[in-house]
mmCIF file of N, CA, C and O in Angstrom:
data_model
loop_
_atom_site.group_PDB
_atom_site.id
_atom_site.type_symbol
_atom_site.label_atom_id
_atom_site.label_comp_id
_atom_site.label_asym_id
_atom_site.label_seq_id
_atom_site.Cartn_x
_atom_site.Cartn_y
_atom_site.Cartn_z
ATOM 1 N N UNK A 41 0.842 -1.184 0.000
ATOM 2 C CA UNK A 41 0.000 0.000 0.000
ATOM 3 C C UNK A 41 0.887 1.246 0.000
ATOM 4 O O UNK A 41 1.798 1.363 0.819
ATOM 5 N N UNK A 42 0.650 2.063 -0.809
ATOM 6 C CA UNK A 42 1.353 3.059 -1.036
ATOM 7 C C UNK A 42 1.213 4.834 0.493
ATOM 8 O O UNK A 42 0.130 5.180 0.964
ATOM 9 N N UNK A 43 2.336 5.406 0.795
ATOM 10 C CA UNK A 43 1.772 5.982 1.706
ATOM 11 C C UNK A 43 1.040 7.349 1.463
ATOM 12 O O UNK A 43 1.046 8.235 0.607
ATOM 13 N N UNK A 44 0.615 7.166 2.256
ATOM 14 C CA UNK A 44 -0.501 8.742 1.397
ATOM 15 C C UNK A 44 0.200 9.915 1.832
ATOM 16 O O UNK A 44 -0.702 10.617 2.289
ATOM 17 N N UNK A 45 1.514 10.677 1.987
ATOM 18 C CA UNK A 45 2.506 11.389 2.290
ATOM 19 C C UNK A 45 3.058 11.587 0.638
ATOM 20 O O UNK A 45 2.907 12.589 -0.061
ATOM 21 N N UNK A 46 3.534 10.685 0.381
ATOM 22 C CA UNK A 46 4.219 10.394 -1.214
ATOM 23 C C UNK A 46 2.962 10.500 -2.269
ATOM 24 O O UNK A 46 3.116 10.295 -3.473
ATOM 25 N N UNK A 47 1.589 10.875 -1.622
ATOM 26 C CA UNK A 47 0.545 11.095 -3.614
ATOM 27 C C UNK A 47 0.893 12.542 -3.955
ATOM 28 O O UNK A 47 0.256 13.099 -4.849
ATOM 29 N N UNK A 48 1.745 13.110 -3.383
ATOM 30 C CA UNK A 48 2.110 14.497 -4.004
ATOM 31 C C UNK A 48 3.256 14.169 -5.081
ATOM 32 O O UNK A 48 3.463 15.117 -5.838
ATOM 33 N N UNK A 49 4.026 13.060 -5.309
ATOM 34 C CA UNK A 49 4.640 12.723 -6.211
ATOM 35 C C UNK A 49 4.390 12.085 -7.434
ATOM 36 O O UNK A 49 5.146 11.946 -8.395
ATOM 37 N N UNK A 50 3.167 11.694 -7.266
ATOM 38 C CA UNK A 50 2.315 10.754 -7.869
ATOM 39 C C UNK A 50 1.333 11.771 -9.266
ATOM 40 O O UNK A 50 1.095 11.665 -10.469
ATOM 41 N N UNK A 51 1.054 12.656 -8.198
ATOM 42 C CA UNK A 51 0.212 14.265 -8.982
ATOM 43 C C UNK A 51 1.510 14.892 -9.629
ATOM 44 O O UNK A 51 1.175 15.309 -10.738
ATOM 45 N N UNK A 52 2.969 15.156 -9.384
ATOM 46 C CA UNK A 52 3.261 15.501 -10.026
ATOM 47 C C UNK A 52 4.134 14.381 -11.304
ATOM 48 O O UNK A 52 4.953 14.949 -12.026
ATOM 49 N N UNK A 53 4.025 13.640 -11.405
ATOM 50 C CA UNK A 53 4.645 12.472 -12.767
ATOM 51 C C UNK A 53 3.312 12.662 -13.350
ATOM 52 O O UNK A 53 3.469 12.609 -14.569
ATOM 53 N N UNK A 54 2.104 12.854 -13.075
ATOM 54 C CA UNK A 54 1.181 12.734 -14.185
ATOM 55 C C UNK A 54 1.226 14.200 -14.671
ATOM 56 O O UNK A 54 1.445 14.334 -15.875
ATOM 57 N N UNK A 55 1.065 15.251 -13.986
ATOM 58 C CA UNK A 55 1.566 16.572 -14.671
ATOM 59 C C UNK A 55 2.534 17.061 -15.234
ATOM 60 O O UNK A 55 2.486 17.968 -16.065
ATOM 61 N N UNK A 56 3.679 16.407 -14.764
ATOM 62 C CA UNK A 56 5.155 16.410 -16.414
ATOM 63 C C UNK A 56 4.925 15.717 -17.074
ATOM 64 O O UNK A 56 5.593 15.887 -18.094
ATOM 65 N N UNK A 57 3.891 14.401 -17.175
ATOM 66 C CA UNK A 57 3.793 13.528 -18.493
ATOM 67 C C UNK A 57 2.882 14.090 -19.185
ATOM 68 O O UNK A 57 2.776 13.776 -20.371
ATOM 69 N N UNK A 58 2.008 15.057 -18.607
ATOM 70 C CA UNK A 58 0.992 15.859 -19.661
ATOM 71 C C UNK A 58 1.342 17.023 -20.377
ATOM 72 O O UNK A 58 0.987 17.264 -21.531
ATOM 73 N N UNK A 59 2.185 17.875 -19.523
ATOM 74 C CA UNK A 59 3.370 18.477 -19.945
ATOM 75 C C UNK A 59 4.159 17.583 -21.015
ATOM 76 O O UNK A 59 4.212 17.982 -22.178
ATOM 77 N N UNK A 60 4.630 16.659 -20.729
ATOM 78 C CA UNK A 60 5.740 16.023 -21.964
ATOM 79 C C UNK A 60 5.048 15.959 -23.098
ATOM 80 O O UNK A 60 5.635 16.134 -24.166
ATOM 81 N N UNK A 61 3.158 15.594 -23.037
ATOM 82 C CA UNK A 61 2.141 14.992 -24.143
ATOM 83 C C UNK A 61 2.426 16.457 -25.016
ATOM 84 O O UNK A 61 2.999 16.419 -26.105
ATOM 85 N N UNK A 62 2.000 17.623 -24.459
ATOM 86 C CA UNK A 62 1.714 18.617 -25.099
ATOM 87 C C UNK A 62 2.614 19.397 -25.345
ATOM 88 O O UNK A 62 2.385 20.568 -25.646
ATOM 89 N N UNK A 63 4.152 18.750 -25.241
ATOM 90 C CA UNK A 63 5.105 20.332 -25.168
ATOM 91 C C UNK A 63 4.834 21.502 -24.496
ATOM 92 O O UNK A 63 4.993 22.681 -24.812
ATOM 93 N N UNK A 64 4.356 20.915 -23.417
ATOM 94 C CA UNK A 64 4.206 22.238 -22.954
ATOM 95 C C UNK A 64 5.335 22.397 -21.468
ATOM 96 O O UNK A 64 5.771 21.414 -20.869
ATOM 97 N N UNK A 65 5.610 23.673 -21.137
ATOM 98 C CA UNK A 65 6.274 24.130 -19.765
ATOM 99 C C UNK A 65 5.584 24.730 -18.910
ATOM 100 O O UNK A 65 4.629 25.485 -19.096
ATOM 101 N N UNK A 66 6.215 24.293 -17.653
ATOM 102 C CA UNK A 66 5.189 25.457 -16.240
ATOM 103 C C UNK A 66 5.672 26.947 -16.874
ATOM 104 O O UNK A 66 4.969 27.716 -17.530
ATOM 105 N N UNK A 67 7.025 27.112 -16.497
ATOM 106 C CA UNK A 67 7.692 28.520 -16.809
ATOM 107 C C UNK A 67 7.733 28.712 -18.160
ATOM 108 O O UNK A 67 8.832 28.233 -18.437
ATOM 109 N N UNK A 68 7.273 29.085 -19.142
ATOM 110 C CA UNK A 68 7.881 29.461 -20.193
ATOM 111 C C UNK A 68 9.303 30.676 -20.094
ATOM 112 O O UNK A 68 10.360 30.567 -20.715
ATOM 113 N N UNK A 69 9.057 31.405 -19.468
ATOM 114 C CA UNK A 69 9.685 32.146 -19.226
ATOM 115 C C UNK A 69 10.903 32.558 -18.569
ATOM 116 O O UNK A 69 11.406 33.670 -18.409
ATOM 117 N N UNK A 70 11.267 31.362 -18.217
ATOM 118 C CA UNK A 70 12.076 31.223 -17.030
ATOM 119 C C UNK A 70 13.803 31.133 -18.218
ATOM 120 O O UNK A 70 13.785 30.623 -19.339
ATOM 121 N N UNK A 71 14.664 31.552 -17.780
ATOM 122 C CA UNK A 71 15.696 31.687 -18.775
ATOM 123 C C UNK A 71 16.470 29.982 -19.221
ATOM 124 O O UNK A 71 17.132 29.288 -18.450
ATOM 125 N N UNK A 72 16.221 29.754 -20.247
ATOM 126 C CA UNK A 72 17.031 28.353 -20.264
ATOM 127 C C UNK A 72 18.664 27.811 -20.248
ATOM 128 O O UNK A 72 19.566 28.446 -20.793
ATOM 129 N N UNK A 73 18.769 27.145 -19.872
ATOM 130 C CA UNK A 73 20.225 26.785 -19.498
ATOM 131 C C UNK A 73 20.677 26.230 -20.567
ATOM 132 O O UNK A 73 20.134 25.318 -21.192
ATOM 133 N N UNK A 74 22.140 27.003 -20.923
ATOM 134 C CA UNK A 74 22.956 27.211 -22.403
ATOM 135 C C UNK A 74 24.034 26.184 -21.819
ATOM 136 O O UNK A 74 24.405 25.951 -20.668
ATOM 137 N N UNK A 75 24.363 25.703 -22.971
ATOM 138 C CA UNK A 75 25.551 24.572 -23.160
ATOM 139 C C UNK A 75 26.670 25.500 -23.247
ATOM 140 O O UNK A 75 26.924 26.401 -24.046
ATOM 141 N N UNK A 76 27.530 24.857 -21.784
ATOM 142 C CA UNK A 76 29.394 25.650 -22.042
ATOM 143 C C UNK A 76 30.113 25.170 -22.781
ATOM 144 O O UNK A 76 30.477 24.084 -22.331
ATOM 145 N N UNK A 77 30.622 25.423 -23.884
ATOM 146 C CA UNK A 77 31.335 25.157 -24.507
ATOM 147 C C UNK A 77 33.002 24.363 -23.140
ATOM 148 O O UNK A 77 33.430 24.757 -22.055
ATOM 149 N N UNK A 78 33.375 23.191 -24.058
ATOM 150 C CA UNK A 78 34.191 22.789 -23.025
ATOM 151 C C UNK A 78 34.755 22.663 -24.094
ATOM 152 O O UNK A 78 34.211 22.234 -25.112
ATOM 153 N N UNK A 79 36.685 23.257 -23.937
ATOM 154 C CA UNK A 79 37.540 22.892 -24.670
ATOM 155 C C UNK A 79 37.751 21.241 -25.093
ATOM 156 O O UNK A 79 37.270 20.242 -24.558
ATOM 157 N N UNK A 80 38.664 21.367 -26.270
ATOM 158 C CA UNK A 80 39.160 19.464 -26.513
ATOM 159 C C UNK A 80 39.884 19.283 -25.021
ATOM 160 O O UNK A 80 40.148 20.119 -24.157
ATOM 161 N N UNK A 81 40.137 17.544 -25.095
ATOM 162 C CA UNK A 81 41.031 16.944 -24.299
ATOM 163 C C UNK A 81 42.431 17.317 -25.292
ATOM 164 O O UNK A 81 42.626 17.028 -26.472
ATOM 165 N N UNK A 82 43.393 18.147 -24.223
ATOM 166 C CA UNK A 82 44.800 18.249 -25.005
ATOM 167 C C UNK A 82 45.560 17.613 -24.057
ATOM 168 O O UNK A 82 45.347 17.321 -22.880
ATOM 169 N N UNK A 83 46.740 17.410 -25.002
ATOM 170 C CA UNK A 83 47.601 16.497 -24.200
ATOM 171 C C UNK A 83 49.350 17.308 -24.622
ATOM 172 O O UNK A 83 49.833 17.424 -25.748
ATOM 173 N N UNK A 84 49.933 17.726 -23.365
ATOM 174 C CA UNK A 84 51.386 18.236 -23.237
ATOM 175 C C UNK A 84 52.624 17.240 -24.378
ATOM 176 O O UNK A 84 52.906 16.052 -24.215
ATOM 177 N N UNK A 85 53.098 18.028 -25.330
ATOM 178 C CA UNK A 85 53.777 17.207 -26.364
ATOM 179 C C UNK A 85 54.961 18.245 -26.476
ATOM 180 O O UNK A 85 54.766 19.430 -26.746
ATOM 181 N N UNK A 86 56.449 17.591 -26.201
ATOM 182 C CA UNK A 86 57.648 18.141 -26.439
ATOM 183 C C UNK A 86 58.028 18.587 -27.933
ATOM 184 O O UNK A 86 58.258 17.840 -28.884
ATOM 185 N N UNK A 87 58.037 19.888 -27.905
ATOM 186 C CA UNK A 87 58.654 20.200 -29.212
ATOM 187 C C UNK A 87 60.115 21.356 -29.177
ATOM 188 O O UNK A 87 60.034 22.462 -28.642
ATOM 189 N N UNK A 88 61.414 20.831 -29.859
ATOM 190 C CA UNK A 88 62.320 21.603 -29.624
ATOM 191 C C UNK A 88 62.238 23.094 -30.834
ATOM 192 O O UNK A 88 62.130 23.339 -32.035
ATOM 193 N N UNK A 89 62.359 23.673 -29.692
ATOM 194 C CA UNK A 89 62.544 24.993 -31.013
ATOM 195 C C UNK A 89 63.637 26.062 -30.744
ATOM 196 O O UNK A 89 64.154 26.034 -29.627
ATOM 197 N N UNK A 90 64.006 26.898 -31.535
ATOM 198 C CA UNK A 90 64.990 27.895 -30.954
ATOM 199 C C UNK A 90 65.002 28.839 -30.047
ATOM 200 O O UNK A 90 63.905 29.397 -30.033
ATOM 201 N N UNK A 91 65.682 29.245 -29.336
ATOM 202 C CA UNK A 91 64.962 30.436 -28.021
ATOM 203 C C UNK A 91 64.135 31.792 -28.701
ATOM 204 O O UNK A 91 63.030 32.158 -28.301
ATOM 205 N N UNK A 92 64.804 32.371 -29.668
ATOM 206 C CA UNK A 92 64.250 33.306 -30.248
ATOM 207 C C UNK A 92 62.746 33.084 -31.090
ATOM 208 O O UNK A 92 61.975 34.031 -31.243
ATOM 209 N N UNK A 93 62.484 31.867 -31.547
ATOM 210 C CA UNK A 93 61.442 31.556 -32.069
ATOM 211 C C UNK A 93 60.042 31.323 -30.981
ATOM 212 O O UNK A 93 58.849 31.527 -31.209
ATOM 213 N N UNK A 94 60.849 30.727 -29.514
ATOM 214 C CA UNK A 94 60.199 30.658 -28.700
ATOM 215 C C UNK A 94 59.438 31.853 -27.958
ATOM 216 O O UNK A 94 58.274 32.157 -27.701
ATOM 217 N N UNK A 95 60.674 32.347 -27.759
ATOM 218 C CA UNK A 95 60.403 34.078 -27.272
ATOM 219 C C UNK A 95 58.945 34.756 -28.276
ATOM 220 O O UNK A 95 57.953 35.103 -27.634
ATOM 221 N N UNK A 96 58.930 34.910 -29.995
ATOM 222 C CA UNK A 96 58.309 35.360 -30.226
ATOM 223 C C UNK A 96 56.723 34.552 -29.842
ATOM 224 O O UNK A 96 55.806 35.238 -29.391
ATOM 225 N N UNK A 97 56.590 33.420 -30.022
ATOM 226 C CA UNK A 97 55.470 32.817 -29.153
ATOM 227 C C UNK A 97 54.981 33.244 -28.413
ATOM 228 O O UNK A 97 53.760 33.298 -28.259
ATOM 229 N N UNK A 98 55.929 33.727 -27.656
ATOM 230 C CA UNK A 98 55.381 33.851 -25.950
ATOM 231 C C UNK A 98 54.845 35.238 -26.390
ATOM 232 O O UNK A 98 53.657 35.392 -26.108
ATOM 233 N N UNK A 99 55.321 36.074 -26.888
ATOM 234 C CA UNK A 99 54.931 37.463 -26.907
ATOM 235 C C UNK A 99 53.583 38.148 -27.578
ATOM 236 O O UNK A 99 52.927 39.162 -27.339
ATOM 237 N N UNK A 100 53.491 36.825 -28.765
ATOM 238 C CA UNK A 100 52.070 36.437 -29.663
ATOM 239 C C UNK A 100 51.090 36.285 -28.414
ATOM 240 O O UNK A 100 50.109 37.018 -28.290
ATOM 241 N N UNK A 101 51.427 35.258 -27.467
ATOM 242 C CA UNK A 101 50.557 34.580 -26.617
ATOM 243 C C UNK A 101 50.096 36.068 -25.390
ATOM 244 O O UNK A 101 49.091 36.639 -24.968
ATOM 245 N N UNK A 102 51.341 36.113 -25.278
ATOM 246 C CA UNK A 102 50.685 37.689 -24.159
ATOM 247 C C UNK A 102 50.283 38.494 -24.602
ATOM 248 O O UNK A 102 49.752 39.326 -23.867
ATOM 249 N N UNK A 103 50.306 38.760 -26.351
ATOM 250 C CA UNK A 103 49.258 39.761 -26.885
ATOM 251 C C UNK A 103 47.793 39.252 -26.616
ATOM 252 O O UNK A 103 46.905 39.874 -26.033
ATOM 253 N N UNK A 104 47.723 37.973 -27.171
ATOM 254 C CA UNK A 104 46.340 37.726 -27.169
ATOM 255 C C UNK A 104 45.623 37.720 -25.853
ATOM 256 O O UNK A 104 44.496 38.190 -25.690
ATOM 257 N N UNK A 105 46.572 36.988 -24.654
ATOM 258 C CA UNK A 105 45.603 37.110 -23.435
ATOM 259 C C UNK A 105 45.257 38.635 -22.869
ATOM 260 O O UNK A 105 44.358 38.915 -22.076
ATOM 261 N N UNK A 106 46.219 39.558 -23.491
ATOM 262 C CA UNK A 106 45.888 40.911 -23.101
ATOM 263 C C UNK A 106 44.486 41.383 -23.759
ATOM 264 O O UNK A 106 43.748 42.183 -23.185
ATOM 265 N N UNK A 107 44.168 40.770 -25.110
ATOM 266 C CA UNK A 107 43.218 40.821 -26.147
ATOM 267 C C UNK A 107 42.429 40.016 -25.637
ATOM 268 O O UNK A 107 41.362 39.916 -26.242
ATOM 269 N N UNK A 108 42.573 39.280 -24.576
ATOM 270 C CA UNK A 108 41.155 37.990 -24.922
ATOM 271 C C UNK A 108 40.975 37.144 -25.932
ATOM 272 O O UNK A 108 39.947 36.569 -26.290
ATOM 273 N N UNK A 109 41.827 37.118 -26.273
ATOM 274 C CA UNK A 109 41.425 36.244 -27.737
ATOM 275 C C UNK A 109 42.171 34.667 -27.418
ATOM 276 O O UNK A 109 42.242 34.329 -26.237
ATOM 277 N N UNK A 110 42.531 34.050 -28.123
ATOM 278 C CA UNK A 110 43.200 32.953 -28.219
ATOM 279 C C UNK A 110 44.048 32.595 -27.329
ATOM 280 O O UNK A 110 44.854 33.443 -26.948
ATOM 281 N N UNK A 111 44.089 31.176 -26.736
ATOM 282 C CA UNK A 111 44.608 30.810 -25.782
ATOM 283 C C UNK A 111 46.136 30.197 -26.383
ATOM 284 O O UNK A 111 46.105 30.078 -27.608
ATOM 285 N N UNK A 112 47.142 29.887 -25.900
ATOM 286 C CA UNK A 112 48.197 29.349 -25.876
ATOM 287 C C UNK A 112 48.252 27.664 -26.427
ATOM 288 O O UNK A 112 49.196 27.205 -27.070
ATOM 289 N N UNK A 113 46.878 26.789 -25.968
ATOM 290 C CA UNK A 113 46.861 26.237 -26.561
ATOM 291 C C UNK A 113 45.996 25.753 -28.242
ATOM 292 O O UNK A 113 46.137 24.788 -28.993
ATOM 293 N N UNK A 114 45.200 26.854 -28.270
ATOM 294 C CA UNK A 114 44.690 27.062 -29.336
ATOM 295 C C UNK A 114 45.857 27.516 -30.858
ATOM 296 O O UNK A 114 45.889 27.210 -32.050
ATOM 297 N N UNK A 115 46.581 28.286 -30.036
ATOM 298 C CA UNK A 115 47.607 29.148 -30.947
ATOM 299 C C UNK A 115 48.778 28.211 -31.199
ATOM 300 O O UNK A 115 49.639 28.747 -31.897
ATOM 301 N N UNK A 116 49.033 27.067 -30.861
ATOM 302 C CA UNK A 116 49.553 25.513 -30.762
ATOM 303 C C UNK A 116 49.055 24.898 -32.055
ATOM 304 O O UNK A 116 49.735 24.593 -33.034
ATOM 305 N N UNK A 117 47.841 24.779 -31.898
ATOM 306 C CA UNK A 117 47.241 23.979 -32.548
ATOM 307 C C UNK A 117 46.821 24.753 -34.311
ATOM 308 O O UNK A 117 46.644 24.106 -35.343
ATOM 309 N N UNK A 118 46.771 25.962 -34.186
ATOM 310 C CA UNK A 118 46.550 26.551 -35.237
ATOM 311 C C UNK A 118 47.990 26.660 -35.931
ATOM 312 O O UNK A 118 47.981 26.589 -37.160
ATOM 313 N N UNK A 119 49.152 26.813 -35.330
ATOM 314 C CA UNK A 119 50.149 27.029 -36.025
ATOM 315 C C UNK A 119 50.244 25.315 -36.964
ATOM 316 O O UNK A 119 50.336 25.088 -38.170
ATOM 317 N N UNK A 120 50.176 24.465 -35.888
ATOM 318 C CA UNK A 120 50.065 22.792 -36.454
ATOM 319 C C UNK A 120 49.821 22.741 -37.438
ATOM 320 O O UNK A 120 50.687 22.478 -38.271
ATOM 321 N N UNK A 121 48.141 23.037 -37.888
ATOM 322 C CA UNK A 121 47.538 22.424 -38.567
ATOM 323 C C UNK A 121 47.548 23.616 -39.491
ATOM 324 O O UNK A 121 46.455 23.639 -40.058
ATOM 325 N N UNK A 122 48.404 24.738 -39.934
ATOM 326 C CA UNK A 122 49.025 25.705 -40.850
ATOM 327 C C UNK A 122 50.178 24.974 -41.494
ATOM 328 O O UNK A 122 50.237 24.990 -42.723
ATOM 329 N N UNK A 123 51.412 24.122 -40.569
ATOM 330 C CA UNK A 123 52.165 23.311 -41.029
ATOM 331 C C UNK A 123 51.758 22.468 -42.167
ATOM 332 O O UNK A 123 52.142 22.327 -43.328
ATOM 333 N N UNK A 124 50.516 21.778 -41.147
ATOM 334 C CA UNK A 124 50.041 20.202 -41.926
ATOM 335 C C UNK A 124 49.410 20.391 -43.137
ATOM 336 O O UNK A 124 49.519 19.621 -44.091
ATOM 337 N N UNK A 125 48.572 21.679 -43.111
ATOM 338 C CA UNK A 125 48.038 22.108 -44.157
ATOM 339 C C UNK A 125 49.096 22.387 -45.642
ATOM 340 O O UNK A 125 48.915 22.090 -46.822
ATOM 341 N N UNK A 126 49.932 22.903 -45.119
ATOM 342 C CA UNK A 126 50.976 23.580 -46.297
ATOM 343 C C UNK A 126 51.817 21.912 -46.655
ATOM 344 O O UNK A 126 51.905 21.537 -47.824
ATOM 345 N N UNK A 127 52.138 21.417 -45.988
ATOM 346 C CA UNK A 127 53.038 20.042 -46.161
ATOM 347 C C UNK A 127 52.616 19.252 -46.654
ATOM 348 O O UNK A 127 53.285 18.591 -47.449
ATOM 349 N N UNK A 128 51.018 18.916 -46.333
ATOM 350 C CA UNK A 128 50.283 17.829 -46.964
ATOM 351 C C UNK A 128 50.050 17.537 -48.402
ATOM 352 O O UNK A 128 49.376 18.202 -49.188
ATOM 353 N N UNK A 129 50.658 16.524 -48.610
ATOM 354 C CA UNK A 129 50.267 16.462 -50.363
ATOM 355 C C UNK A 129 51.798 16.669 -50.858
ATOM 356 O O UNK A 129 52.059 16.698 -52.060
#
């Protein structure tokens, strides 16, 4: 026998399933919750380069975080696939 404490749970599964029937919402209005963008899984990879080549990196990289723009490992990955692009073929 079910306890009569818990038919308030009972009233509400039949009112989200009538809700679910009709598309419909309690709130329409209520602000909906946006998907965060979550970076890739990256993974730390040794690459030798010259100090001066390095240096300018770094200085690219502290422009942009001063800018907001592009992260360090984004700017990794774009130089990459500028390589792979030009090499390929």
């Amino acid at each position: 026998m079910a306890d009569s404490r818990l038919s308030w749970m009972e009233e509400e599964d039949q009112r989200a399933d009538q809700n679910k029937k009709s598309d419909k919402t309690e709130n329409s209005t209520a602000p909906r919750l946006k998907k965060v963008f979550v970076a890739p899984k990256r993974t730390t990879r040794g690459v030798f380069v010259e100090d001066d080549i390095w240096e300018e990196f770094e200085d690219i990289i502290f422009q942009q975080k001063k800018a907001k723009g592009k992260t360090k490992p984004e700017l990794a990955e774009e130089a990459l696939l500028y390589v792979i692009n030009k090499y390929k073929n």
